[in-house]
Amino acid sequence: MKNSLKKAFSLVALGAVAVSAASMNAFAEGEESRFSADGGFSAEQIAASTVTPTITATQEVITIDEAKASPKRNIKISVSGANAQYAATGFHIYYDKRLEIELDPFGGPAAERGDGAKYLTTKTPDLDPTASDFDMKGIFVCSSADGNKGLDGVVWTFNVTLPEDVAEGDVFPIDILYRSNKTNEDLFVNVEKNEAGRLMQAYTFTKGIYNPTYNANFAASAEDVEKCAALADINAAHDGYIAIADGEKPTEAPTEAPTVAPTEAPTEAPTVAPTEASTAAPTVASTENSTAASTDKVTTVKKTSAKTTAKKTSAKTTGKKDDSPKTGVAGVGVAVAGLAVALGTAFVLRKKED
């Protein structure tokens, strides 16, 4: 009975700390965390973890018409590879500062747990004002349980509204972060918090999310880049995006060379040399009288026929065609089982390493 009361009072006290966390999330500049995303394990140890979770964020490309007609977009944060293996969680979700998150009636982010967290105890998410250090906006989410009741699937979902001046080619990034300070750190651990659980957490925050220190390899799919070219340059430490497809490129008719009819040489009548009549005048020798005899000499008339040569001249004309011319960074942590929720955001946030 005494132990139960003691636990109850402890939870109440820790709850009070969580409530006042918003006014306590700033330590002296330059203080370093004693925690790290890798949990002090080597890369080989982390790679050998028996549980290898991945946390992902929405990745979608929509048209400008869809963006104008439905500016409110739903963002989903999902877990895979850790079904019934985790209990306490706490991590930060940052999003483009041009987006406006939907708020609950009390001014907090209206984020809701999904089916992956339905058996976990969750604390009301908090806005994270220190996200402005990264030129973004953000929230902190956390959960706990009395057993490893976290499931694969959507664990958190919330709505954001696109700006009125949204345009074709815009990209709005989403980032999942690990943050820590001198006394607390973000969590993704089992209820036992044993070595297997801590290795699982180290894997989650080094390989299971994208971050500048351990896993700066994020890239949009080739299909999405084809729709929105700016996605080819998205930050390799981010985890998701809402992108607006590029506009239709004008189609230009190909320039074709005009067809030019070939030039044919005109047909000319053959040139015929005039026929010159030859002079066929007969030459008659004079008759000479001789006393011996009278010999008539007749001179044979030679007729000269001129040969007429017809010469045909054919002019050749050649036709010519004219051718016409184309993460690890600082933040809020949670404890295992009920304490994870209570610790919430009660520690300093330090800047994420780019």
GROMACS .gro file of N, CA, C and O in nm, residues 89-160:
model
  288
   89THR      N    1   0.831   0.599  -2.562
   89THR     CA    2   0.879   0.674  -2.678
   89THR      C    3   0.876   0.823  -2.649
   89THR      O    4   0.797   0.870  -2.565
   90GLY      N    5   0.958   0.895  -2.717
   90GLY     CA    6   0.957   1.040  -2.710
   90GLY      C    7   1.047   1.093  -2.819
   90GLY      O    8   1.164   1.058  -2.825
   91PHE      N    9   0.993   1.171  -2.910
   91PHE     CA   10   1.077   1.227  -3.016
   91PHE      C   11   1.011   1.353  -3.070
   91PHE      O   12   0.894   1.383  -3.040
   92HIS      N   13   1.085   1.426  -3.150
   92HIS     CA   14   1.041   1.554  -3.204
   92HIS      C   15   1.006   1.542  -3.351
   92HIS      O   16   1.073   1.471  -3.426
   93ILE      N   17   0.902   1.615  -3.391
   93ILE     CA   18   0.859   1.619  -3.531
   93ILE      C   19   0.861   1.766  -3.574
   93ILE      O   20   0.790   1.849  -3.517
   94TYR      N   21   0.945   1.797  -3.670
   94TYR     CA   22   0.954   1.933  -3.722
   94TYR      C   23   0.895   1.938  -3.862
   94TYR      O   24   0.897   1.840  -3.936
   95TYR      N   25   0.845   2.056  -3.900
   95TYR     CA   26   0.784   2.073  -4.032
   95TYR      C   27   0.809   2.214  -4.080
   95TYR      O   28   0.841   2.305  -4.002
   96ASP      N   29   0.795   2.234  -4.210
   96ASP     CA   30   0.823   2.363  -4.272
   96ASP      C   31   0.749   2.476  -4.201
   96ASP      O   32   0.630   2.465  -4.171
   97LYS      N   33   0.819   2.587  -4.177
   97LYS     CA   34   0.761   2.698  -4.099
   97LYS      C   35   0.646   2.767  -4.171
   97LYS      O   36   0.570   2.842  -4.110
   98ARG      N   37   0.630   2.744  -4.302
   98ARG     CA   38   0.518   2.804  -4.374
   98ARG      C   39   0.387   2.732  -4.348
   98ARG      O   40   0.279   2.783  -4.382
   99LEU      N   41   0.394   2.614  -4.289
   99LEU     CA   42   0.275   2.536  -4.258
   99LEU      C   43   0.218   2.578  -4.123
   99LEU      O   44   0.292   2.612  -4.031
  100GLU      N   45   0.086   2.571  -4.111
  100GLU     CA   46   0.019   2.601  -3.984
  100GLU      C   47  -0.044   2.473  -3.932
  100GLU      O   48  -0.129   2.413  -3.999
  101ILE      N   49  -0.005   2.431  -3.812
  101ILE     CA   50  -0.061   2.309  -3.754
  101ILE      C   51  -0.199   2.336  -3.696
  101ILE      O   52  -0.227   2.446  -3.646
  102GLU      N   53  -0.284   2.238  -3.704
  102GLU     CA   54  -0.417   2.249  -3.644
  102GLU      C   55  -0.403   2.239  -3.492
  102GLU      O   56  -0.333   2.151  -3.441
  103LEU      N   57  -0.471   2.329  -3.421
  103LEU     CA   58  -0.461   2.334  -3.275
  103LEU      C   59  -0.586   2.278  -3.209
  103LEU      O   60  -0.696   2.279  -3.267
  104ASP      N   61  -0.568   2.227  -3.086
  104ASP     CA   62  -0.683   2.182  -3.007
  104ASP      C   63  -0.747   2.303  -2.937
  104ASP      O   64  -0.696   2.416  -2.948
  105PRO      N   65  -0.859   2.285  -2.865
  105PRO     CA   66  -0.925   2.398  -2.801
  105PRO      C   67  -0.840   2.470  -2.695
  105PRO      O   68  -0.874   2.581  -2.653
  106PHE      N   69  -0.728   2.409  -2.655
  106PHE     CA   70  -0.645   2.467  -2.550
  106PHE      C   71  -0.516   2.527  -2.604
  106PHE      O   72  -0.427   2.564  -2.529
  107GLY      N   73  -0.506   2.536  -2.736
  107GLY     CA   74  -0.391   2.600  -2.797
  107GLY      C   75  -0.273   2.509  -2.824
  107GLY      O   76  -0.168   2.555  -2.869
  108GLY      N   77  -0.288   2.381  -2.796
  108GLY     CA   78  -0.182   2.285  -2.824
  108GLY      C   79  -0.202   2.219  -2.959
  108GLY      O   80  -0.308   2.233  -3.021
  109PRO      N   81  -0.103   2.146  -3.008
  109PRO     CA   82  -0.119   2.078  -3.137
  109PRO      C   83  -0.224   1.968  -3.128
  109PRO      O   84  -0.224   1.888  -3.034
  110ALA      N   85  -0.313   1.965  -3.224
  110ALA     CA   86  -0.421   1.866  -3.224
  110ALA      C   87  -0.373   1.735  -3.286
  110ALA      O   88  -0.435   1.680  -3.378
  111ALA      N   89  -0.262   1.684  -3.235
  111ALA     CA   90  -0.208   1.557  -3.283
  111ALA      C   91  -0.278   1.442  -3.212
  111ALA      O   92  -0.309   1.451  -3.092
  112GLU      N   93  -0.304   1.335  -3.283
  112GLU     CA   94  -0.373   1.220  -3.227
  112GLU      C   95  -0.290   1.093  -3.249
  112GLU      O   96  -0.220   1.080  -3.348
  113ARG      N   97  -0.300   1.000  -3.154
  113ARG     CA   98  -0.226   0.875  -3.171
  113ARG      C   99  -0.299   0.786  -3.271
  113ARG      O  100  -0.422   0.788  -3.282
  114GLY      N  101  -0.221   0.709  -3.344
  114GLY     CA  102  -0.278   0.617  -3.441
  114GLY      C  103  -0.286   0.476  -3.384
  114GLY      O  104  -0.259   0.453  -3.265
  115ASP      N  105  -0.319   0.381  -3.469
  115ASP     CA  106  -0.337   0.242  -3.424
  115ASP      C  107  -0.209   0.182  -3.368
  115ASP      O  108  -0.213   0.094  -3.282
  116GLY      N  109  -0.093   0.228  -3.415
  116GLY     CA  110   0.032   0.174  -3.363
  116GLY      C  111   0.055   0.206  -3.217
  116GLY      O  112   0.128   0.136  -3.148
  117ALA      N  113  -0.011   0.313  -3.169
  117ALA     CA  114   0.006   0.356  -3.029
  117ALA      C  115  -0.122   0.339  -2.948
  117ALA      O  116  -0.132   0.390  -2.835
  118LYS      N  117  -0.218   0.264  -2.999
  118LYS     CA  118  -0.349   0.255  -2.932
  118LYS      C  119  -0.343   0.189  -2.795
  118LYS      O  120  -0.428   0.213  -2.710
  119TYR      N  121  -0.241   0.107  -2.771
  119TYR     CA  122  -0.229   0.041  -2.640
  119TYR      C  123  -0.124   0.107  -2.551
  119TYR      O  124  -0.089   0.053  -2.446
  120LEU      N  125  -0.075   0.222  -2.596
  120LEU     CA  126   0.020   0.298  -2.515
  120LEU      C  127  -0.051   0.413  -2.445
  120LEU      O  128  -0.156   0.459  -2.489
  121THR      N  129   0.007   0.460  -2.336
  121THR     CA  130  -0.042   0.580  -2.269
  121THR      C  131   0.033   0.698  -2.329
  121THR      O  132   0.156   0.699  -2.333
  122THR      N  133  -0.041   0.794  -2.378
  122THR     CA  134   0.024   0.908  -2.444
  122THR      C  135  -0.006   1.038  -2.371
  122THR      O  136  -0.115   1.057  -2.316
  123LYS      N  137   0.091   1.124  -2.370
  123LYS     CA  138   0.075   1.258  -2.313
  123LYS      C  139   0.030   1.352  -2.425
  123LYS      O  140   0.065   1.332  -2.542
  124THR      N  141  -0.046   1.455  -2.390
  124THR     CA  142  -0.085   1.553  -2.489
  124THR      C  143   0.040   1.614  -2.553
  124THR      O  144   0.129   1.660  -2.482
  125PRO      N  145   0.050   1.611  -2.685
  125PRO     CA  146   0.169   1.666  -2.752
  125PRO      C  147   0.189   1.814  -2.720
  125PRO      O  148   0.095   1.886  -2.688
  126ASP      N  149   0.313   1.858  -2.728
  126ASP     CA  150   0.348   1.998  -2.701
  126ASP      C  151   0.406   2.062  -2.826
  126ASP      O  152   0.475   1.997  -2.905
  127LEU      N  153   0.380   2.192  -2.842
  127LEU     CA  154   0.451   2.269  -2.942
  127LEU      C  155   0.595   2.285  -2.896
  127LEU      O  156   0.623   2.296  -2.777
  128ASP      N  157   0.688   2.284  -2.991
  128ASP     CA  158   0.829   2.300  -2.956
  128ASP      C  159   0.881   2.431  -3.016
  128ASP      O  160   0.917   2.437  -3.133
  129PRO      N  161   0.884   2.537  -2.936
  129PRO     CA  162   0.927   2.667  -2.988
  129PRO      C  163   1.073   2.670  -3.033
  129PRO      O  164   1.110   2.754  -3.114
  130THR      N  165   1.155   2.579  -2.981
  130THR     CA  166   1.296   2.580  -3.019
  130THR      C  167   1.319   2.527  -3.160
  130THR      O  168   1.430   2.532  -3.211
  131ALA      N  169   1.212   2.480  -3.226
  131ALA     CA  170   1.226   2.438  -3.365
  131ALA      C  171   1.267   2.555  -3.453
  131ALA      O  172   1.325   2.537  -3.561
  132SER      N  173   1.239   2.677  -3.406
  132SER     CA  174   1.279   2.796  -3.483
  132SER      C  175   1.431   2.805  -3.496
  132SER      O  176   1.481   2.873  -3.587
  133ASP      N  177   1.505   2.737  -3.408
  133ASP     CA  178   1.651   2.735  -3.420
  133ASP      C  179   1.693   2.670  -3.552
  133ASP      O  180   1.802   2.694  -3.603
  134PHE      N  181   1.605   2.588  -3.607
  134PHE     CA  182   1.632   2.518  -3.733
  134PHE      C  183   1.549   2.575  -3.847
  134PHE      O  184   1.535   2.514  -3.952
  135ASP      N  185   1.491   2.694  -3.823
  135ASP     CA  186   1.409   2.763  -3.922
  135ASP      C  187   1.287   2.679  -3.959
  135ASP      O  188   1.243   2.677  -4.074
  136MET      N  189   1.233   2.608  -3.859
  136MET     CA  190   1.116   2.524  -3.879
  136MET      C  191   1.020   2.543  -3.761
  136MET      O  192   1.047   2.619  -3.669
  137LYS      N  193   0.907   2.474  -3.765
  137LYS     CA  194   0.815   2.465  -3.652
  137LYS      C  195   0.816   2.319  -3.608
  137LYS      O  196   0.853   2.230  -3.685
  138GLY      N  197   0.772   2.291  -3.481
  138GLY     CA  198   0.778   2.153  -3.437
  138GLY      C  199   0.689   2.121  -3.320
  138GLY      O  200   0.635   2.210  -3.253
  139ILE      N  201   0.674   1.992  -3.295
  139ILE     CA  202   0.601   1.941  -3.179
  139ILE      C  203   0.682   1.828  -3.116
  139ILE      O  204   0.769   1.768  -3.181
  140PHE      N  205   0.650   1.800  -2.990
  140PHE     CA  206   0.711   1.687  -2.920
  140PHE      C  207   0.600   1.590  -2.883
  140PHE      O  208   0.494   1.629  -2.832
  141VAL      N  209   0.622   1.460  -2.910
  141VAL     CA  210   0.523   1.357  -2.878
  141VAL      C  211   0.590   1.250  -2.793
  141VAL      O  212   0.710   1.223  -2.807
  142CYS      N  213   0.513   1.188  -2.702
  142CYS     CA  214   0.572   1.083  -2.618
  142CYS      C  215   0.463   0.985  -2.573
  142CYS      O  216   0.344   1.014  -2.579
  143SER      N  217   0.509   0.868  -2.527
  143SER     CA  218   0.416   0.764  -2.481
  143SER      C  219   0.487   0.675  -2.380
  143SER      O  220   0.608   0.679  -2.365
  144SER      N  221   0.409   0.593  -2.310
  144SER     CA  222   0.464   0.494  -2.217
  144SER      C  223   0.366   0.379  -2.205
  144SER      O  224   0.255   0.384  -2.258
  145ALA      N  225   0.408   0.273  -2.136
  145ALA     CA  226   0.320   0.157  -2.116
  145ALA      C  227   0.378   0.069  -2.007
  145ALA      O  228   0.495   0.081  -1.970
  146ASP      N  229   0.295  -0.022  -1.956
  146ASP     CA  230   0.342  -0.117  -1.856
  146ASP      C  231   0.389  -0.247  -1.920
  146ASP      O  232   0.416  -0.345  -1.853
  147GLY      N  233   0.400  -0.246  -2.052
  147GLY     CA  234   0.450  -0.361  -2.127
  147GLY      C  235   0.489  -0.315  -2.266
  147GLY      O  236   0.466  -0.199  -2.304
  148ASN      N  237   0.547  -0.404  -2.343
  148ASN     CA  238   0.588  -0.368  -2.479
  148ASN      C  239   0.467  -0.375  -2.572
  148ASN      O  240   0.450  -0.470  -2.648
  149LYS      N  241   0.386  -0.271  -2.564
  149LYS     CA  242   0.258  -0.271  -2.633
  149LYS      C  243   0.255  -0.181  -2.756
  149LYS      O  244   0.150  -0.160  -2.817
  150GLY      N  245   0.371  -0.126  -2.791
  150GLY     CA  246   0.377  -0.045  -2.913
  150GLY      C  247   0.375  -0.134  -3.036
  150GLY      O  248   0.444  -0.236  -3.041
  151LEU      N  249   0.296  -0.096  -3.135
  151LEU     CA  250   0.278  -0.178  -3.255
  151LEU      C  251   0.331  -0.108  -3.380
  151LEU      O  252   0.351   0.013  -3.381
  152ASP      N  253   0.352  -0.186  -3.485
  152ASP     CA  254   0.382  -0.126  -3.615
  152ASP      C  255   0.258  -0.055  -3.667
  152ASP      O  256   0.145  -0.101  -3.644
  153GLY      N  257   0.279   0.053  -3.737
  153GLY     CA  258   0.166   0.127  -3.792
  153GLY      C  259   0.179   0.276  -3.763
  153GLY      O  260   0.282   0.323  -3.715
  154VAL      N  261   0.073   0.350  -3.792
  154VAL     CA  262   0.072   0.494  -3.766
  154VAL      C  263   0.067   0.517  -3.615
  154VAL      O  264  -0.022   0.465  -3.547
  155VAL      N  265   0.163   0.593  -3.563
  155VAL     CA  266   0.164   0.621  -3.419
  155VAL      C  267   0.115   0.762  -3.387
  155VAL      O  268   0.058   0.785  -3.280
  156TRP      N  269   0.136   0.856  -3.480
  156TRP     CA  270   0.087   0.993  -3.460
  156TRP      C  271   0.038   1.049  -3.593
  156TRP      O  272   0.094   1.018  -3.698
  157THR      N  273  -0.066   1.131  -3.585
  157THR     CA  274  -0.118   1.196  -3.704
  157THR      C  275  -0.167   1.336  -3.667
  157THR      O  276  -0.220   1.357  -3.558
  158PHE      N  277  -0.145   1.432  -3.754
  158PHE     CA  278  -0.191   1.569  -3.729
  158PHE      C  279  -0.209   1.640  -3.863
  158PHE      O  280  -0.156   1.598  -3.967
  159ASN      N  281  -0.283   1.750  -3.860
  159ASN     CA  282  -0.312   1.825  -3.981
  159ASN      C  283  -0.233   1.955  -3.987
  159ASN      O  284  -0.212   2.021  -3.884
  160VAL      N  285  -0.191   1.991  -4.106
  160VAL     CA  286  -0.128   2.121  -4.129
  160VAL      C  287  -0.198   2.186  -4.248
  160VAL      O  288  -0.257   2.118  -4.332
   0.00000   0.00000   0.00000
